[in-house]
């Protein structure tokens, strides 16, 4: 059962948005690789991988619904940041944008009475709470560190423990 065109267009766009998220996090990983903060670099790489999984989940879903996709271009991303704090602030701002996009998709899924799409989107809505919380958590800790190198290295080490 195909989705209404209006909803399909948003799903198609969101595959690109999730891949852009992956690219953005990879850009942050590239920045951290030029610093002593290898834990943050590892964390960003894993986050990029997770974003590809988000894109793939949408990719699979639109095919399950019988659509034929188009995949538009992905924009270039930054690989330079002034500090770990700036990178995580950018990550949070981006996640807040993604939350608005997912919420918008959900609103349309309700309007067009696509109950199946609503169920899928509920997973993403819950996921976005986690995504924003983890970025905010790093921001809080980095602000508390206030540029103190020892504190930054402790936070970096904890970021490096992320396994998935
Ligand atoms: Fe796929 Fe970070 O949202």
Coordinates of N, CA, C and O and ligand atoms in Angstrom, one line a residue:
X1 N 0.8 -1.2 0.0 CA 0.0 0.0 0.0 C 0.9 1.2 0.0 O 1.6 1.5 1.0
X2 N 0.8 2.0 -1.1 CA 1.7 3.2 -1.2 C 1.2 4.3 -0.3 O 0.0 4.4 0.0
X3 N 2.2 5.2 0.1 CA 1.8 6.4 0.8 C 1.3 7.4 -0.1 O 1.6 7.4 -1.3
X4 N 0.6 8.4 0.5 CA 0.1 9.5 -0.3 C 1.4 10.3 -0.7 O 2.4 10.3 0.0
X5 N 1.3 10.9 -1.9 CA 2.5 11.6 -2.5 C 3.2 12.6 -1.5 O 4.4 12.6 -1.4
X6 N 2.3 13.3 -0.8 CA 2.8 14.4 0.1 C 3.7 13.7 1.2 O 4.8 14.2 1.6
X7 N 3.3 12.6 1.7 CA 4.0 11.9 2.8 C 5.3 11.2 2.2 O 6.3 11.3 2.8
X8 N 5.1 10.6 1.0 CA 6.2 9.9 0.4 C 7.4 10.9 0.1 O 8.5 10.6 0.3
X9 N 7.0 12.1 -0.4 CA 8.0 13.2 -0.6 C 8.8 13.5 0.6 O 10.0 13.6 0.6
X10 N 8.1 13.5 1.8 CA 8.8 13.8 3.0 C 9.7 12.6 3.4 O 10.8 12.8 3.9
X11 N 9.3 11.4 3.2 CA 10.1 10.2 3.5 C 11.3 10.2 2.7 O 12.4 9.9 3.1
X12 N 11.1 10.5 1.4 CA 12.3 10.5 0.5 C 13.3 11.6 0.9 O 14.5 11.3 0.9
X13 N 12.8 12.7 1.2 CA 13.7 13.8 1.7 C 14.4 13.4 3.0 O 15.6 13.8 3.2
X14 N 13.7 12.7 3.8 CA 14.3 12.4 5.1 C 15.4 11.3 5.0 O 16.4 11.3 5.8
X15 N 15.4 10.5 3.9 CA 16.5 9.6 3.7 C 17.8 10.5 3.4 O 18.9 10.2 4.0
X16 N 17.6 11.5 2.6 CA 18.8 12.4 2.4 C 19.2 13.1 3.7 O 20.4 13.2 4.0
X17 N 18.2 13.6 4.5 CA 18.5 14.3 5.7 C 19.3 13.4 6.7 O 20.2 13.9 7.3
X18 N 18.9 12.2 6.8 CA 19.6 11.3 7.7 C 21.1 11.0 7.2 O 22.0 10.9 8.0
X19 N 21.2 10.9 5.9 CA 22.5 10.7 5.3 C 23.4 12.0 5.5 O 24.6 11.9 5.7
X20 N 22.7 13.1 5.4 CA 23.4 14.4 5.7 C 23.8 14.4 7.1 O 24.9 15.0 7.4
X21 N 23.0 13.9 8.0 CA 23.4 13.8 9.4 C 24.7 13.0 9.6 O 25.6 13.3 10.3
X22 N 24.7 11.8 8.9 CA 25.8 10.9 8.9 C 27.1 11.7 8.5 O 28.2 11.6 9.1
X23 N 26.9 12.4 7.4 CA 28.0 13.2 6.8 C 28.5 14.3 7.7 O 29.7 14.5 7.9
X24 N 27.6 14.9 8.4 CA 27.9 16.0 9.3 C 28.7 15.4 10.5 O 29.7 16.0 10.9
X25 N 28.3 14.2 11.0 CA 29.0 13.6 12.1 C 30.4 13.1 11.7 O 31.4 13.2 12.4
X26 N 30.4 12.7 10.4 CA 31.7 12.3 9.9 C 32.7 13.5 9.8 O 33.9 13.4 10.0
X27 N 32.1 14.6 9.4 CA 32.9 15.9 9.4 C 33.4 16.2 10.8 O 34.6 16.7 10.9
X28 N 32.6 16.0 11.8 CA 33.0 16.2 13.2 C 34.1 15.2 13.6 O 35.1 15.6 14.2
X29 N 34.0 14.0 13.1 CA 35.0 13.0 13.4 C 36.3 13.4 12.7 O 37.4 13.3 13.3
X30 N 36.2 13.9 11.5 CA 37.4 14.4 10.8 C 38.1 15.5 11.6 O 39.3 15.6 11.7
X31 N 37.3 16.4 12.2 CA 37.9 17.5 13.0 C 38.6 16.9 14.2 O 39.7 17.2 14.5
X32 N 37.9 16.0 14.9 CA 38.5 15.4 16.2 C 39.7 14.6 15.9 O 40.6 14.5 16.7
X33 N 39.8 14.0 14.7 CA 41.0 13.2 14.3 C 42.2 14.1 14.3 O 43.3 13.6 14.3
X34 N 42.0 15.4 14.1 CA 43.2 16.3 14.0 C 43.5 16.9 15.4 O 44.4 17.8 15.5
X35 N 42.8 16.4 16.4 CA 43.1 16.9 17.8 C 43.5 15.6 18.7 O 43.4 14.5 18.2
X36 N 43.9 15.9 19.9 CA 44.2 14.7 20.8 C 42.9 14.0 21.3 O 43.0 13.0 21.9
X37 N 41.7 14.5 20.9 CA 40.5 13.9 21.4 C 40.0 12.7 20.5 O 39.0 12.8 19.8
X38 N 40.7 11.6 20.7 CA 40.3 10.5 19.8 C 39.0 9.8 20.3 O 38.4 9.1 19.6
X39 N 38.7 10.0 21.6 CA 37.4 9.5 22.1 C 36.2 10.1 21.4 O 35.3 9.4 21.0
X40 N 36.3 11.4 21.3 CA 35.2 12.2 20.6 C 35.2 11.7 19.1 O 34.1 11.6 18.5
X41 N 36.4 11.5 18.5 CA 36.4 11.1 17.1 C 35.7 9.8 16.9 O 34.9 9.6 16.0
X42 N 36.0 8.8 17.9 CA 35.3 7.5 17.8 C 33.8 7.6 18.0 O 33.0 7.0 17.3
X43 N 33.4 8.5 19.0 CA 32.0 8.7 19.2 C 31.3 9.2 18.0 O 30.2 8.8 17.6
X44 N 31.9 10.2 17.3 CA 31.3 10.8 16.1 C 31.2 9.7 15.0 O 30.2 9.7 14.2
X45 N 32.2 8.9 14.9 CA 32.2 7.9 13.8 C 31.0 6.9 14.1 O 30.3 6.5 13.1
X46 N 30.8 6.5 15.3 CA 29.7 5.6 15.7 C 28.4 6.3 15.4 O 27.4 5.7 15.0
X47 N 28.3 7.7 15.7 CA 27.1 8.4 15.5 C 26.8 8.5 14.0 O 25.6 8.3 13.6
X48 N 27.8 8.6 13.2 CA 27.6 8.7 11.7 C 27.0 7.3 11.3 O 26.1 7.3 10.4
X49 N 27.6 6.2 11.8 CA 27.1 4.9 11.5 C 25.6 4.8 11.9 O 24.8 4.2 11.1
X50 N 25.3 5.3 13.0 CA 23.9 5.2 13.5 C 22.9 6.0 12.5 O 21.8 5.5 12.3
X51 N 23.4 7.1 12.0 CA 22.6 7.9 11.1 C 22.4 7.2 9.8 O 21.3 7.2 9.2
X52 N 23.4 6.4 9.4 CA 23.2 5.6 8.2 C 22.1 4.5 8.4 O 21.3 4.2 7.6
X53 N 22.1 4.0 9.6 CA 21.0 3.0 10.0 C 19.7 3.7 10.0 O 18.7 3.1 9.5
X54 N 19.6 4.9 10.4 CA 18.3 5.7 10.4 C 17.8 5.8 8.9 O 16.7 5.6 8.6
X55 N 18.8 6.2 8.1 CA 18.5 6.4 6.7 C 18.0 5.1 6.0 O 17.0 5.0 5.3
X56 N 18.7 4.0 6.4 CA 18.4 2.7 5.8 C 17.0 2.2 6.3 O 16.3 1.5 5.5
X57 N 16.7 2.5 7.5 CA 15.3 2.1 8.0 C 14.2 2.8 7.2 O 13.2 2.2 6.8
X58 N 14.4 4.1 6.9 CA 13.5 4.7 6.0 C 13.5 4.2 4.6 O 12.5 4.0 3.9
X59 N 14.7 3.9 4.1 CA 14.9 3.3 2.8 C 14.2 2.0 2.6 O 13.4 1.8 1.6
X60 N 14.3 1.1 3.6 CA 13.6 -0.2 3.6 C 12.1 0.1 3.6 O 11.3 -0.6 2.9
X61 N 11.7 1.0 4.4 CA 10.3 1.2 4.6 C 9.6 1.7 3.3 O 8.5 1.2 3.0
X62 N 10.2 2.6 2.7 CA 9.5 3.1 1.4 C 9.4 2.0 0.4 O 8.5 2.0 -0.4
X63 N 10.4 1.1 0.4 CA 10.3 0.0 -0.5 C 9.2 -1.0 -0.1 O 8.5 -1.5 -0.9
X64 N 9.1 -1.2 1.2 CA 8.0 -2.1 1.7 C 6.7 -1.5 1.3 O 5.7 -2.2 1.1
X65 N 6.6 -0.2 1.1 CA 5.3 0.5 0.8 C 5.2 0.6 -0.7 O 4.2 1.2 -1.2
X66 N 6.1 0.0 -1.5 CA 5.9 -0.1 -2.9 C 6.4 1.1 -3.7 O 5.9 1.3 -4.9
X67 N 7.2 2.0 -3.2 CA 7.7 3.2 -3.9 C 9.0 3.0 -4.6 O 9.8 2.1 -4.2
X68 N 9.2 3.9 -5.6 CA 10.5 3.9 -6.3 C 11.2 5.2 -5.9 O 10.7 6.3 -6.2
X69 N 12.4 5.1 -5.3 CA 13.1 6.3 -4.8 C 13.9 7.0 -5.8 O 14.4 6.5 -6.7
X70 N 14.1 8.3 -5.5 CA 15.1 9.1 -6.1 C 16.0 9.6 -5.0 O 15.6 9.8 -3.9
X71 N 17.3 9.6 -5.2 CA 18.3 10.0 -4.2 C 19.0 11.3 -4.6 O 20.0 11.2 -5.4
X72 N 18.6 12.4 -4.1 CA 19.2 13.7 -4.5 C 20.6 13.9 -3.8 O 21.0 13.1 -3.0
X73 N 21.3 14.9 -4.2 CA 22.7 15.2 -3.8 C 22.7 15.5 -2.3 O 21.8 16.1 -1.7
X74 N 23.9 15.2 -1.7 CA 24.1 15.6 -0.3 C 25.1 16.7 -0.3 O 26.1 16.7 -1.0
X75 N 24.8 17.7 0.6 CA 25.7 18.9 0.7 C 27.0 18.6 1.4 O 27.1 17.7 2.2
X76 N 28.0 19.5 1.1 CA 29.3 19.4 1.8 C 29.1 19.8 3.2 O 28.1 20.5 3.6
X77 N 30.0 19.3 4.1 CA 29.9 19.6 5.5 C 31.2 20.2 6.1 O 32.2 20.0 5.5
X78 N 31.1 20.8 7.3 CA 32.3 21.3 7.9 C 33.2 20.2 8.5 O 32.7 19.2 8.9
X79 N 34.5 20.4 8.4 CA 35.4 19.5 9.1 C 36.3 20.3 10.0 O 37.3 19.8 10.5
X80 N 36.0 21.5 10.3 CA 36.7 22.4 11.2 C 35.8 22.9 12.2 O 34.7 23.5 11.9
X81 N 36.2 22.9 13.5 CA 35.4 23.5 14.6 C 36.4 24.2 15.5 O 37.6 23.8 15.6
X82 N 35.9 25.2 16.2 CA 36.8 26.0 17.1 C 37.1 25.2 18.4 O 38.2 25.4 19.0
X83 N 36.3 24.3 18.8 CA 36.4 23.5 20.0 C 35.5 22.3 20.0 O 34.5 22.3 19.3
X84 N 35.7 21.4 21.0 CA 34.8 20.3 21.1 C 33.4 20.8 21.4 O 32.4 20.3 20.9
X85 N 33.3 21.9 22.3 CA 32.0 22.4 22.6 C 31.3 22.9 21.4 O 30.1 22.7 21.2
X86 N 32.0 23.6 20.5 CA 31.3 24.1 19.3 C 30.8 23.0 18.4 O 29.7 23.0 17.9
X87 N 31.5 21.9 18.4 CA 31.1 20.7 17.6 C 29.8 20.1 18.2 O 28.8 19.8 17.4
X88 N 29.8 20.0 19.5 CA 28.6 19.4 20.1 C 27.4 20.4 20.1 O 26.2 19.9 20.0
X89 N 27.7 21.7 20.1 CA 26.5 22.6 20.0 C 25.9 22.5 18.6 O 24.7 22.6 18.4
X90 N 26.8 22.3 17.6 CA 26.3 22.1 16.2 C 25.5 20.8 16.1 O 24.5 20.8 15.4
X91 N 26.0 19.8 16.8 CA 25.3 18.5 16.8 C 23.9 18.7 17.4 O 22.9 18.2 16.8
X92 N 23.8 19.4 18.5 CA 22.5 19.6 19.1 C 21.6 20.4 18.2 O 20.4 20.0 18.0
X93 N 22.1 21.4 17.6 CA 21.3 22.3 16.7 C 20.7 21.4 15.6 O 19.6 21.5 15.1
X94 N 21.6 20.5 15.1 CA 21.2 19.7 13.9 C 20.1 18.7 14.4 O 19.2 18.5 13.7
X95 N 20.3 18.1 15.6 CA 19.3 17.1 16.1 C 18.0 17.8 16.3 O 16.9 17.2 16.1
X96 N 18.0 19.1 16.8 CA 16.8 19.8 17.0 C 16.1 20.0 15.6 O 14.8 19.9 15.6
X97 N 16.8 20.3 14.6 CA 16.3 20.4 13.2 C 15.6 19.1 12.8 O 14.5 19.1 12.3
X98 N 16.3 18.0 13.0 CA 15.8 16.7 12.6 C 14.5 16.4 13.4 O 13.6 15.8 12.8
X99 N 14.5 16.7 14.7 CA 13.3 16.5 15.5 C 12.1 17.2 14.9 O 11.0 16.7 14.7
X100 N 12.3 18.5 14.4 CA 11.3 19.3 13.8 C 10.8 18.6 12.5 O 9.6 18.5 12.2
X101 N 11.8 18.1 11.8 CA 11.4 17.4 10.5 C 10.6 16.2 10.7 O 9.6 15.9 10.1
X102 N 11.0 15.4 11.7 CA 10.3 14.1 12.0 C 8.9 14.4 12.5 O 7.9 13.8 12.1
X103 N 8.8 15.4 13.4 CA 7.5 15.8 13.9 C 6.6 16.3 12.8 O 5.4 16.0 12.8
X104 N 7.2 17.0 11.8 CA 6.4 17.5 10.7 C 5.9 16.3 9.9 O 4.7 16.3 9.4
X105 N 6.7 15.3 9.7 CA 6.3 14.1 9.0 C 5.1 13.4 9.7 O 4.2 12.9 9.1
X106 N 5.3 13.3 11.0 CA 4.2 12.7 11.8 C 2.9 13.4 11.7 O 1.8 12.8 11.6
X107 N 3.0 14.8 11.7 CA 1.8 15.6 11.5 C 1.1 15.3 10.2 O -0.1 15.1 10.1
X108 N 1.9 15.2 9.1 CA 1.3 14.9 7.8 C 0.7 13.4 7.8 O -0.4 13.2 7.3
X109 N 1.4 12.5 8.5 CA 0.9 11.1 8.5 C -0.4 11.1 9.2 O -1.3 10.3 8.8
X110 N -0.6 11.9 10.2 CA -1.9 12.0 10.9 C -3.0 12.6 9.9 O -4.1 12.1 9.8
X111 N -2.6 13.7 9.2 CA -3.5 14.4 8.3 C -4.0 13.5 7.2 O -5.2 13.5 6.9
X112 N -3.1 12.6 6.7 CA -3.5 11.8 5.6 C -4.0 10.4 6.1 O -4.3 9.5 5.3
X113 N -4.1 10.3 7.4 CA -4.6 9.0 8.0 C -3.8 7.8 7.6 O -4.4 6.8 7.3
X114 N -2.5 8.0 7.6 CA -1.6 6.8 7.3 C -1.1 6.3 8.7 O -0.1 6.7 9.2
X115 N -1.9 5.3 9.2 CA -1.6 4.8 10.5 C -0.3 4.0 10.6 O 0.4 4.0 11.6
X116 N 0.0 3.3 9.5 CA 1.3 2.5 9.5 C 2.5 3.4 9.5 O 3.4 3.1 10.3
X117 N 2.4 4.5 8.8 CA 3.6 5.4 8.8 C 3.7 6.0 10.2 O 4.8 6.3 10.7
X118 N 2.6 6.3 10.8 CA 2.6 6.9 12.2 C 3.4 6.0 13.1 O 4.2 6.4 14.0
X119 N 3.2 4.6 13.0 CA 3.9 3.7 13.9 C 5.4 3.8 13.7 O 6.2 3.8 14.6
X120 N 5.8 3.8 12.4 CA 7.2 3.9 12.1 C 7.8 5.2 12.7 O 8.8 5.2 13.3
X121 N 7.1 6.3 12.5 CA 7.6 7.6 12.9 C 7.7 7.7 14.4 O 8.5 8.4 14.9
X122 N 6.8 6.9 15.1 CA 6.9 7.0 16.6 C 8.3 6.5 17.1 O 8.8 7.0 18.0
X123 N 8.8 5.5 16.3 CA 10.2 5.1 16.7 C 11.2 6.2 16.6 O 12.0 6.4 17.5
X124 N 11.1 7.0 15.5 CA 12.0 8.1 15.3 C 11.8 9.2 16.3 O 12.7 9.9 16.7
X125 N 10.5 9.4 16.7 CA 10.2 10.5 17.6 C 10.9 10.2 19.0 O 11.5 11.0 19.6
X126 N 10.8 8.9 19.4 CA 11.5 8.5 20.6 C 13.0 8.6 20.5 O 13.7 9.0 21.4
X127 N 13.5 8.2 19.3 CA 14.9 8.2 19.1 C 15.5 9.6 19.2 O 16.6 9.9 19.7
X128 N 14.7 10.6 18.7 CA 15.1 12.0 18.7 C 15.3 12.5 20.1 O 16.2 13.4 20.4
X129 N 14.5 12.0 21.1 CA 14.7 12.5 22.5 C 16.0 12.0 22.9 O 16.8 12.8 23.5
X130 N 16.4 10.8 22.6 CA 17.7 10.3 23.0 C 18.9 11.1 22.3 O 19.9 11.4 22.9
X131 N 18.7 11.4 21.0 CA 19.7 12.1 20.2 C 20.0 13.5 20.8 O 21.1 13.9 20.9
X132 N 18.9 14.2 21.1 CA 19.1 15.5 21.7 C 19.7 15.4 23.1 O 20.5 16.2 23.5
X133 N 19.2 14.4 23.9 CA 19.7 14.3 25.3 C 21.2 14.1 25.3 O 22.0 14.7 26.1
X134 N 21.7 13.2 24.4 CA 23.1 12.8 24.5 C 24.0 14.0 24.0 O 25.0 14.3 24.6
X135 N 23.5 14.8 23.0 CA 24.3 16.0 22.6 C 24.3 17.0 23.8 O 25.3 17.6 24.1
X136 N 23.1 17.2 24.4 CA 23.0 18.2 25.5 C 23.9 17.8 26.7 O 24.5 18.6 27.3
X137 N 24.0 16.5 26.9 CA 24.8 16.0 28.0 C 26.2 16.3 27.8 O 26.9 16.8 28.7
X138 N 26.7 16.2 26.6 CA 28.1 16.5 26.3 C 28.3 18.0 26.4 O 29.3 18.5 27.0
X139 N 27.3 18.8 26.0 CA 27.5 20.3 26.1 C 27.6 20.7 27.6 O 28.4 21.5 28.0
X140 N 26.7 20.1 28.4 CA 26.7 20.4 29.8 C 28.1 20.1 30.4 O 28.6 20.9 31.2
X141 N 28.6 18.9 30.1 CA 29.9 18.6 30.7 C 31.0 19.4 30.1 O 32.0 19.8 30.9
X142 N 31.0 19.7 28.8 CA 32.1 20.6 28.2 C 32.0 22.0 28.8 O 33.0 22.6 29.0
X143 N 30.8 22.5 29.0 CA 30.7 23.8 29.6 C 31.2 23.8 31.0 O 31.9 24.8 31.4
X144 N 31.0 22.8 31.8 CA 31.5 22.7 33.1 C 33.0 22.6 33.1 O 33.7 23.2 34.0
X145 N 33.6 21.9 32.1 CA 35.0 21.8 32.0 C 35.7 23.1 31.8 O 36.8 23.4 32.2
X146 N 34.9 24.0 31.1 CA 35.4 25.4 30.8 C 36.8 25.4 30.3 O 37.6 26.3 30.7
X147 N 37.1 24.5 29.3 CA 38.4 24.6 28.7 C 39.6 23.9 29.5 O 40.7 23.9 29.0
X148 N 39.3 23.4 30.6 CA 40.3 22.8 31.4 C 40.8 21.4 30.7 O 39.9 20.5 30.6
X149 N 42.0 21.4 30.4 CA 42.5 20.2 29.5 C 42.3 18.9 30.2 O 41.8 17.9 29.6
X150 N 42.6 18.8 31.5 CA 42.4 17.5 32.2 C 40.9 17.1 32.2 O 40.6 15.9 31.9
X151 N 40.1 18.0 32.4 CA 38.6 17.7 32.4 C 38.2 17.3 31.0 O 37.4 16.3 30.8
X152 N 38.7 18.0 30.0 CA 38.3 17.7 28.6 C 38.8 16.2 28.3 O 38.0 15.5 27.6
X153 N 39.9 15.9 28.7 CA 40.5 14.5 28.4 C 39.6 13.5 29.1 O 39.5 12.4 28.6
X154 N 39.1 13.8 30.3 CA 38.3 12.8 31.0 C 37.0 12.6 30.2 O 36.5 11.5 30.0
X155 N 36.4 13.7 29.8 CA 35.1 13.6 29.0 C 35.4 12.9 27.7 O 34.6 12.0 27.2
X156 N 36.5 13.2 27.1 CA 36.9 12.5 25.8 C 37.0 11.0 26.0 O 36.6 10.2 25.2
X157 N 37.7 10.6 27.2 CA 37.8 9.2 27.5 C 36.5 8.5 27.6 O 36.3 7.4 27.1
X158 N 35.6 9.2 28.3 CA 34.2 8.6 28.5 C 33.5 8.5 27.1 O 32.8 7.5 26.8
X159 N 33.7 9.4 26.2 CA 33.1 9.4 24.9 C 33.6 8.2 24.1 O 32.9 7.5 23.4
X160 N 34.9 7.9 24.3 CA 35.6 6.8 23.6 C 35.1 5.4 24.0 O 35.3 4.4 23.4
X161 N 34.3 5.4 25.2 CA 33.8 4.1 25.7 C 32.6 3.7 25.0 O 32.1 2.5 25.2
X162 N 32.0 4.6 24.2 CA 30.7 4.2 23.5 C 31.0 3.0 22.6 O 32.0 3.0 21.8
X163 N 30.1 2.1 22.6 CA 30.4 0.8 21.8 C 29.4 0.7 20.7 O 29.7 -0.1 19.8
X164 N 28.3 1.4 20.7 CA 27.4 1.3 19.5 C 26.5 2.5 19.5 O 26.5 3.3 20.4
Ligands
LIG1 FE1 18.9 10.4 12.7 FE2 20.5 12.0 14.8 O1 18.9 11.7 13.9

